[in-house]
């Protein structure tokens, strides 16, 4: 069985092309690099744009003072899940804690609203392959990873689309494009290596006079191969809109296909945009695999496991995703991502061209 390397990322070429090895997904090796000065994560994502206020994202993020305390106590922990180092046995209990109390009052508003600063939203993605064409068009469900298992989003690939096209809905049973539960979509290029995430606005061709109903681009994801092709750790670039002074997402509403996040990024026009990358895993000779520290939230080796960080502060995990069972994954996200952005980025990693289970 070809078992893919433990994690995804830029690879410093391995000792040999043995990447499609073993188990230990969670990590034992990496020494956390503590940056001495405590940064305020909010400042990493702020860009100039002070656009007109959006209707959908009225709620402001809470005051900026709430720094990302959550992450800090965990960082030095080296939980490798498989190789029990006796004295650490206590830690996993707190390390796979449920999501903090998160109020999902209005689902549609919640899934588009950036995570509260200082709070990691911990979720679980399940893949349902039941049904006639289950292998090709599974449905993916996103729930809060807590006792109540609050449903957030569902996603499924459209069947008659030339490129990979996933619809994202706030109703687990209605995944139609026309329904009122349609909240966003993920679309790939023909190669299946670049993806764009849209909200539920309309195509620019159907714009009203002031463009206020035109869809926003919420994120773009670019996958690059490395020397081992997609068999080794993948290299991901994630482009998201920046945040304004009120900690609200700057709306990016391209008027045509030549003006989206991907085109702007390719043309190095990064106004009001933030570029993120996945954290490079480290080759571990002992396990003969690439490892990353997921603090007990990921337990199975998979090429799909990744952590997304900002180049200026690799300790602040914007998002992480990884396998915990054959068809179950954890997905945790922090400010400035919202659930739709994080879920769509996770869906992109399942796509066929990249598949390597």
mmCIF file of C-alpha atoms in Angstrom, residues 14-326:
data_model
loop_
_atom_site.group_PDB
_atom_site.id
_atom_site.type_symbol
_atom_site.label_atom_id
_atom_site.label_comp_id
_atom_site.label_asym_id
_atom_site.label_seq_id
_atom_site.Cartn_x
_atom_site.Cartn_y
_atom_site.Cartn_z
ATOM 1 C CA UNK A 14 14.635 14.223 1.779
ATOM 2 C CA UNK A 15 17.561 11.937 2.464
ATOM 3 C CA UNK A 16 16.153 9.752 -0.285
ATOM 4 C CA UNK A 17 12.831 9.608 -2.037
ATOM 5 C CA UNK A 18 11.412 7.629 0.849
ATOM 6 C CA UNK A 19 8.700 10.087 1.474
ATOM 7 C CA UNK A 20 5.751 7.792 0.987
ATOM 8 C CA UNK A 21 6.480 6.113 4.254
ATOM 9 C CA UNK A 22 5.029 5.805 7.589
ATOM 10 C CA UNK A 23 2.643 6.602 10.220
ATOM 11 C CA UNK A 24 3.404 9.185 12.744
ATOM 12 C CA UNK A 25 1.466 12.163 11.573
ATOM 13 C CA UNK A 26 1.496 14.192 14.591
ATOM 14 C CA UNK A 27 5.190 14.697 15.018
ATOM 15 C CA UNK A 28 7.928 14.123 17.362
ATOM 16 C CA UNK A 29 10.779 16.012 15.917
ATOM 17 C CA UNK A 30 10.173 19.663 15.361
ATOM 18 C CA UNK A 31 11.583 21.936 18.024
ATOM 19 C CA UNK A 32 9.184 24.809 18.364
ATOM 20 C CA UNK A 33 10.796 28.069 17.467
ATOM 21 C CA UNK A 34 9.649 30.627 19.980
ATOM 22 C CA UNK A 35 9.724 34.131 18.721
ATOM 23 C CA UNK A 36 10.775 36.349 21.575
ATOM 24 C CA UNK A 37 8.531 39.285 20.902
ATOM 25 C CA UNK A 38 4.859 38.510 21.189
ATOM 26 C CA UNK A 39 3.170 39.783 18.053
ATOM 27 C CA UNK A 40 -0.439 40.724 17.830
ATOM 28 C CA UNK A 41 -1.743 38.381 15.139
ATOM 29 C CA UNK A 42 -4.288 40.958 13.976
ATOM 30 C CA UNK A 43 -1.556 43.229 12.679
ATOM 31 C CA UNK A 44 -0.289 40.513 10.315
ATOM 32 C CA UNK A 45 -3.506 40.592 8.340
ATOM 33 C CA UNK A 46 -4.319 44.274 8.223
ATOM 34 C CA UNK A 47 -4.191 45.959 4.837
ATOM 35 C CA UNK A 48 -5.089 49.471 3.855
ATOM 36 C CA UNK A 49 -8.487 48.981 2.297
ATOM 37 C CA UNK A 50 -11.333 50.699 4.032
ATOM 38 C CA UNK A 51 -14.137 49.615 1.775
ATOM 39 C CA UNK A 52 -17.836 50.256 2.222
ATOM 40 C CA UNK A 53 -19.257 48.171 5.035
ATOM 41 C CA UNK A 54 -20.675 44.820 3.998
ATOM 42 C CA UNK A 55 -24.161 43.773 4.981
ATOM 43 C CA UNK A 56 -23.245 40.182 5.706
ATOM 44 C CA UNK A 57 -20.326 40.718 7.990
ATOM 45 C CA UNK A 58 -21.772 43.370 10.234
ATOM 46 C CA UNK A 59 -20.423 41.943 13.433
ATOM 47 C CA UNK A 60 -17.077 43.318 14.405
ATOM 48 C CA UNK A 61 -14.440 41.040 15.686
ATOM 49 C CA UNK A 62 -13.974 41.643 19.408
ATOM 50 C CA UNK A 63 -11.401 44.135 20.617
ATOM 51 C CA UNK A 64 -7.928 43.409 19.447
ATOM 52 C CA UNK A 65 -6.505 42.946 22.891
ATOM 53 C CA UNK A 66 -7.555 39.309 22.965
ATOM 54 C CA UNK A 67 -4.342 37.931 21.595
ATOM 55 C CA UNK A 68 -4.008 34.358 20.600
ATOM 56 C CA UNK A 69 -3.363 33.088 24.090
ATOM 57 C CA UNK A 70 -4.779 29.696 23.286
ATOM 58 C CA UNK A 71 -1.890 28.596 21.204
ATOM 59 C CA UNK A 72 0.849 29.626 23.533
ATOM 60 C CA UNK A 73 0.693 27.117 26.369
ATOM 61 C CA UNK A 74 0.556 24.235 23.945
ATOM 62 C CA UNK A 75 3.445 25.113 21.729
ATOM 63 C CA UNK A 76 6.318 23.490 23.567
ATOM 64 C CA UNK A 77 4.393 20.254 23.865
ATOM 65 C CA UNK A 78 5.804 17.468 21.736
ATOM 66 C CA UNK A 79 2.989 14.999 21.589
ATOM 67 C CA UNK A 80 3.869 12.254 19.132
ATOM 68 C CA UNK A 81 0.755 10.174 19.771
ATOM 69 C CA UNK A 82 2.247 6.860 18.830
ATOM 70 C CA UNK A 83 5.436 6.698 20.769
ATOM 71 C CA UNK A 84 4.088 7.228 24.246
ATOM 72 C CA UNK A 85 6.652 8.994 26.333
ATOM 73 C CA UNK A 86 5.236 8.024 29.684
ATOM 74 C CA UNK A 87 5.175 11.336 31.438
ATOM 75 C CA UNK A 88 3.222 13.037 28.698
ATOM 76 C CA UNK A 89 0.255 10.780 28.976
ATOM 77 C CA UNK A 90 -1.734 13.438 30.785
ATOM 78 C CA UNK A 91 -1.408 15.999 28.063
ATOM 79 C CA UNK A 92 -3.475 14.533 25.214
ATOM 80 C CA UNK A 93 -6.560 14.827 27.395
ATOM 81 C CA UNK A 94 -6.371 18.579 27.273
ATOM 82 C CA UNK A 95 -4.884 18.551 23.835
ATOM 83 C CA UNK A 96 -7.857 17.300 21.962
ATOM 84 C CA UNK A 97 -10.233 19.525 23.865
ATOM 85 C CA UNK A 98 -13.512 20.427 22.324
ATOM 86 C CA UNK A 99 -13.854 23.769 20.653
ATOM 87 C CA UNK A 100 -14.304 26.584 23.160
ATOM 88 C CA UNK A 101 -17.910 27.613 23.680
ATOM 89 C CA UNK A 102 -18.838 29.101 20.345
ATOM 90 C CA UNK A 103 -22.238 30.619 19.807
ATOM 91 C CA UNK A 104 -23.659 29.867 16.401
ATOM 92 C CA UNK A 105 -26.722 32.063 16.572
ATOM 93 C CA UNK A 106 -27.186 32.747 12.868
ATOM 94 C CA UNK A 107 -25.462 30.010 10.873
ATOM 95 C CA UNK A 108 -25.154 31.957 7.632
ATOM 96 C CA UNK A 109 -23.575 34.894 9.398
ATOM 97 C CA UNK A 110 -21.329 32.731 11.565
ATOM 98 C CA UNK A 111 -19.734 30.744 8.720
ATOM 99 C CA UNK A 112 -18.731 33.933 6.884
ATOM 100 C CA UNK A 113 -17.534 35.796 9.961
ATOM 101 C CA UNK A 114 -13.817 35.745 10.828
ATOM 102 C CA UNK A 115 -12.944 33.699 13.900
ATOM 103 C CA UNK A 116 -12.824 35.734 17.072
ATOM 104 C CA UNK A 117 -9.298 36.831 17.889
ATOM 105 C CA UNK A 118 -7.655 34.618 20.469
ATOM 106 C CA UNK A 119 -10.110 31.745 19.915
ATOM 107 C CA UNK A 120 -9.263 28.664 17.868
ATOM 108 C CA UNK A 121 -12.408 27.262 16.265
ATOM 109 C CA UNK A 122 -11.948 23.487 16.391
ATOM 110 C CA UNK A 123 -13.939 21.504 13.852
ATOM 111 C CA UNK A 124 -14.264 18.044 12.418
ATOM 112 C CA UNK A 125 -14.687 17.144 8.743
ATOM 113 C CA UNK A 126 -16.334 13.834 7.869
ATOM 114 C CA UNK A 127 -16.363 12.342 4.402
ATOM 115 C CA UNK A 128 -19.437 10.355 3.385
ATOM 116 C CA UNK A 129 -18.850 7.999 0.465
ATOM 117 C CA UNK A 130 -22.253 6.303 0.570
ATOM 118 C CA UNK A 131 -24.346 6.220 -2.572
ATOM 119 C CA UNK A 132 -23.972 5.210 -6.188
ATOM 120 C CA UNK A 133 -20.985 7.243 -7.253
ATOM 121 C CA UNK A 134 -19.550 7.478 -3.796
ATOM 122 C CA UNK A 135 -15.886 7.335 -4.718
ATOM 123 C CA UNK A 136 -16.167 10.239 -7.128
ATOM 124 C CA UNK A 137 -18.606 12.554 -5.406
ATOM 125 C CA UNK A 138 -18.486 12.097 -1.657
ATOM 126 C CA UNK A 139 -20.220 14.650 0.553
ATOM 127 C CA UNK A 140 -18.133 16.420 3.184
ATOM 128 C CA UNK A 141 -19.637 17.683 6.434
ATOM 129 C CA UNK A 142 -18.161 20.234 8.823
ATOM 130 C CA UNK A 143 -19.170 20.240 12.500
ATOM 131 C CA UNK A 144 -17.826 21.969 15.570
ATOM 132 C CA UNK A 145 -15.639 19.466 17.396
ATOM 133 C CA UNK A 146 -17.531 19.678 20.670
ATOM 134 C CA UNK A 147 -20.132 17.705 22.601
ATOM 135 C CA UNK A 148 -23.012 19.135 20.638
ATOM 136 C CA UNK A 149 -21.337 18.507 17.252
ATOM 137 C CA UNK A 150 -22.993 21.623 15.857
ATOM 138 C CA UNK A 151 -23.387 21.356 12.066
ATOM 139 C CA UNK A 152 -21.746 24.191 10.131
ATOM 140 C CA UNK A 153 -21.325 23.339 6.439
ATOM 141 C CA UNK A 154 -21.648 20.630 3.812
ATOM 142 C CA UNK A 155 -19.778 20.425 0.504
ATOM 143 C CA UNK A 156 -19.927 18.250 -2.582
ATOM 144 C CA UNK A 157 -18.356 18.232 -6.020
ATOM 145 C CA UNK A 158 -20.722 19.086 -8.882
ATOM 146 C CA UNK A 159 -21.107 16.286 -11.379
ATOM 147 C CA UNK A 160 -21.254 17.946 -14.784
ATOM 148 C CA UNK A 161 -18.556 20.514 -14.358
ATOM 149 C CA UNK A 162 -15.494 20.687 -16.631
ATOM 150 C CA UNK A 163 -13.260 21.596 -13.722
ATOM 151 C CA UNK A 164 -13.566 20.591 -10.086
ATOM 152 C CA UNK A 165 -16.369 22.632 -8.650
ATOM 153 C CA UNK A 166 -17.579 22.132 -5.081
ATOM 154 C CA UNK A 167 -20.801 23.641 -3.792
ATOM 155 C CA UNK A 168 -20.854 24.632 -0.124
ATOM 156 C CA UNK A 169 -24.153 24.789 1.744
ATOM 157 C CA UNK A 170 -25.441 25.624 5.223
ATOM 158 C CA UNK A 171 -27.951 22.763 4.914
ATOM 159 C CA UNK A 172 -26.626 19.170 5.082
ATOM 160 C CA UNK A 173 -29.415 17.932 2.781
ATOM 161 C CA UNK A 174 -29.629 20.729 0.204
ATOM 162 C CA UNK A 175 -26.512 21.025 -1.907
ATOM 163 C CA UNK A 176 -28.086 22.713 -4.904
ATOM 164 C CA UNK A 177 -26.673 25.779 -6.612
ATOM 165 C CA UNK A 178 -30.032 27.533 -6.726
ATOM 166 C CA UNK A 179 -31.156 26.847 -3.186
ATOM 167 C CA UNK A 180 -31.191 29.508 -0.502
ATOM 168 C CA UNK A 181 -28.730 27.451 1.532
ATOM 169 C CA UNK A 182 -25.952 27.837 -1.034
ATOM 170 C CA UNK A 183 -23.235 29.808 0.765
ATOM 171 C CA UNK A 184 -20.138 29.468 -1.401
ATOM 172 C CA UNK A 185 -18.183 27.422 -3.869
ATOM 173 C CA UNK A 186 -14.691 26.220 -4.630
ATOM 174 C CA UNK A 187 -13.601 26.088 -8.270
ATOM 175 C CA UNK A 188 -10.364 24.721 -9.700
ATOM 176 C CA UNK A 189 -8.439 25.464 -12.875
ATOM 177 C CA UNK A 190 -8.252 22.802 -15.594
ATOM 178 C CA UNK A 191 -5.056 21.364 -14.154
ATOM 179 C CA UNK A 192 -6.596 21.000 -10.725
ATOM 180 C CA UNK A 193 -3.678 22.823 -9.089
ATOM 181 C CA UNK A 194 -5.224 26.258 -8.450
ATOM 182 C CA UNK A 195 -8.494 26.899 -6.657
ATOM 183 C CA UNK A 196 -10.665 29.929 -5.994
ATOM 184 C CA UNK A 197 -13.231 30.202 -3.194
ATOM 185 C CA UNK A 198 -16.317 32.384 -3.811
ATOM 186 C CA UNK A 199 -19.164 33.433 -1.556
ATOM 187 C CA UNK A 200 -22.762 33.167 -2.757
ATOM 188 C CA UNK A 201 -22.919 36.425 -4.705
ATOM 189 C CA UNK A 202 -23.682 36.465 -8.442
ATOM 190 C CA UNK A 203 -21.397 36.131 -11.440
ATOM 191 C CA UNK A 204 -20.114 39.556 -12.616
ATOM 192 C CA UNK A 205 -22.154 39.082 -15.816
ATOM 193 C CA UNK A 206 -25.306 39.387 -13.717
ATOM 194 C CA UNK A 207 -24.196 42.358 -11.654
ATOM 195 C CA UNK A 208 -26.584 45.071 -10.579
ATOM 196 C CA UNK A 209 -25.694 48.710 -11.190
ATOM 197 C CA UNK A 210 -23.520 49.247 -8.117
ATOM 198 C CA UNK A 211 -21.902 45.766 -8.154
ATOM 199 C CA UNK A 212 -23.046 45.179 -4.588
ATOM 200 C CA UNK A 213 -24.484 41.753 -5.428
ATOM 201 C CA UNK A 214 -21.371 40.463 -7.201
ATOM 202 C CA UNK A 215 -19.675 37.479 -5.586
ATOM 203 C CA UNK A 216 -16.621 38.034 -3.456
ATOM 204 C CA UNK A 217 -13.504 35.933 -3.746
ATOM 205 C CA UNK A 218 -12.749 34.684 -0.240
ATOM 206 C CA UNK A 219 -9.548 32.785 -0.887
ATOM 207 C CA UNK A 220 -7.340 31.158 -3.508
ATOM 208 C CA UNK A 221 -5.126 28.078 -3.102
ATOM 209 C CA UNK A 222 -2.154 27.158 -5.280
ATOM 210 C CA UNK A 223 -0.528 23.713 -5.068
ATOM 211 C CA UNK A 224 2.978 23.164 -6.384
ATOM 212 C CA UNK A 225 4.636 19.842 -6.867
ATOM 213 C CA UNK A 226 8.071 19.166 -5.469
ATOM 214 C CA UNK A 227 10.771 16.782 -6.653
ATOM 215 C CA UNK A 228 8.573 13.832 -5.758
ATOM 216 C CA UNK A 229 5.522 15.149 -7.570
ATOM 217 C CA UNK A 230 2.413 15.045 -5.426
ATOM 218 C CA UNK A 231 3.701 11.894 -3.755
ATOM 219 C CA UNK A 232 5.885 13.951 -1.436
ATOM 220 C CA UNK A 233 4.885 16.810 0.813
ATOM 221 C CA UNK A 234 2.932 19.385 -1.097
ATOM 222 C CA UNK A 235 3.653 23.060 -1.197
ATOM 223 C CA UNK A 236 0.592 25.263 -0.746
ATOM 224 C CA UNK A 237 0.157 28.998 -1.148
ATOM 225 C CA UNK A 238 -3.076 30.453 0.223
ATOM 226 C CA UNK A 239 -4.146 33.974 -0.757
ATOM 227 C CA UNK A 240 -6.843 35.709 1.279
ATOM 228 C CA UNK A 241 -8.294 39.228 1.346
ATOM 229 C CA UNK A 242 -6.727 41.454 4.001
ATOM 230 C CA UNK A 243 -8.614 42.908 6.953
ATOM 231 C CA UNK A 244 -9.491 46.580 7.402
ATOM 232 C CA UNK A 245 -9.041 48.708 10.513
ATOM 233 C CA UNK A 246 -12.329 47.363 11.927
ATOM 234 C CA UNK A 247 -11.073 43.767 11.607
ATOM 235 C CA UNK A 248 -13.503 43.102 8.771
ATOM 236 C CA UNK A 249 -12.593 41.374 5.524
ATOM 237 C CA UNK A 250 -11.836 43.723 2.632
ATOM 238 C CA UNK A 251 -14.321 42.721 -0.097
ATOM 239 C CA UNK A 252 -12.604 41.566 -3.275
ATOM 240 C CA UNK A 253 -15.165 41.482 -6.101
ATOM 241 C CA UNK A 254 -13.398 40.906 -9.405
ATOM 242 C CA UNK A 255 -15.273 42.204 -12.440
ATOM 243 C CA UNK A 256 -13.909 39.487 -14.705
ATOM 244 C CA UNK A 257 -11.686 36.417 -14.651
ATOM 245 C CA UNK A 258 -8.555 38.478 -15.190
ATOM 246 C CA UNK A 259 -8.950 40.368 -11.963
ATOM 247 C CA UNK A 260 -9.293 37.706 -9.278
ATOM 248 C CA UNK A 261 -7.047 36.839 -6.343
ATOM 249 C CA UNK A 262 -5.010 34.423 -8.469
ATOM 250 C CA UNK A 263 -4.353 36.916 -11.266
ATOM 251 C CA UNK A 264 -3.467 39.684 -8.836
ATOM 252 C CA UNK A 265 -1.134 37.339 -6.985
ATOM 253 C CA UNK A 266 0.526 36.192 -10.225
ATOM 254 C CA UNK A 267 0.996 39.836 -11.227
ATOM 255 C CA UNK A 268 2.432 40.573 -7.763
ATOM 256 C CA UNK A 269 -0.298 43.098 -7.132
ATOM 257 C CA UNK A 270 -0.903 42.347 -3.451
ATOM 258 C CA UNK A 271 -3.009 45.374 -2.497
ATOM 259 C CA UNK A 272 -5.493 44.335 0.184
ATOM 260 C CA UNK A 273 -4.310 40.730 -0.065
ATOM 261 C CA UNK A 274 -2.357 38.453 2.278
ATOM 262 C CA UNK A 275 -0.198 35.533 1.175
ATOM 263 C CA UNK A 276 0.065 32.510 3.474
ATOM 264 C CA UNK A 277 1.935 29.211 3.101
ATOM 265 C CA UNK A 278 1.853 25.788 4.600
ATOM 266 C CA UNK A 279 4.471 25.127 7.229
ATOM 267 C CA UNK A 280 7.324 22.958 6.016
ATOM 268 C CA UNK A 281 7.346 19.542 7.662
ATOM 269 C CA UNK A 282 10.626 18.164 8.846
ATOM 270 C CA UNK A 283 12.107 14.836 7.796
ATOM 271 C CA UNK A 284 12.336 12.468 10.750
ATOM 272 C CA UNK A 285 14.869 9.669 10.306
ATOM 273 C CA UNK A 286 13.436 7.645 13.132
ATOM 274 C CA UNK A 287 9.959 7.364 11.602
ATOM 275 C CA UNK A 288 11.216 7.773 8.009
ATOM 276 C CA UNK A 289 8.513 10.321 7.397
ATOM 277 C CA UNK A 290 7.787 14.039 7.319
ATOM 278 C CA UNK A 291 6.424 15.366 10.575
ATOM 279 C CA UNK A 292 4.711 18.454 11.931
ATOM 280 C CA UNK A 293 3.517 19.220 15.443
ATOM 281 C CA UNK A 294 -0.292 19.175 15.517
ATOM 282 C CA UNK A 295 -0.526 19.154 19.310
ATOM 283 C CA UNK A 296 -2.501 15.944 19.434
ATOM 284 C CA UNK A 297 -5.173 17.095 16.967
ATOM 285 C CA UNK A 298 -3.982 14.808 14.150
ATOM 286 C CA UNK A 299 -3.249 11.111 14.525
ATOM 287 C CA UNK A 300 -2.902 9.549 11.057
ATOM 288 C CA UNK A 301 -0.278 9.967 8.378
ATOM 289 C CA UNK A 302 -1.634 11.612 5.255
ATOM 290 C CA UNK A 303 -0.340 13.822 2.485
ATOM 291 C CA UNK A 304 -3.410 15.941 3.181
ATOM 292 C CA UNK A 305 -2.247 17.095 6.613
ATOM 293 C CA UNK A 306 -1.165 20.712 6.668
ATOM 294 C CA UNK A 307 -0.751 23.856 8.743
ATOM 295 C CA UNK A 308 -1.136 27.309 7.204
ATOM 296 C CA UNK A 309 0.966 30.167 8.584
ATOM 297 C CA UNK A 310 1.973 33.739 7.807
ATOM 298 C CA UNK A 311 5.624 34.157 6.832
ATOM 299 C CA UNK A 312 6.144 36.797 9.532
ATOM 300 C CA UNK A 313 4.952 34.595 12.394
ATOM 301 C CA UNK A 314 5.225 30.839 11.751
ATOM 302 C CA UNK A 315 4.098 30.140 15.337
ATOM 303 C CA UNK A 316 0.625 31.551 14.715
ATOM 304 C CA UNK A 317 -1.313 28.731 13.043
ATOM 305 C CA UNK A 318 -3.957 30.354 10.846
ATOM 306 C CA UNK A 319 -5.433 26.952 10.040
ATOM 307 C CA UNK A 320 -4.553 23.284 10.417
ATOM 308 C CA UNK A 321 -6.093 20.189 8.916
ATOM 309 C CA UNK A 322 -5.298 16.508 9.324
ATOM 310 C CA UNK A 323 -6.563 12.967 9.389
ATOM 311 C CA UNK A 324 -7.820 11.241 12.528
ATOM 312 C CA UNK A 325 -9.574 8.244 10.899
ATOM 313 C CA UNK A 326 -10.200 6.889 7.393
#
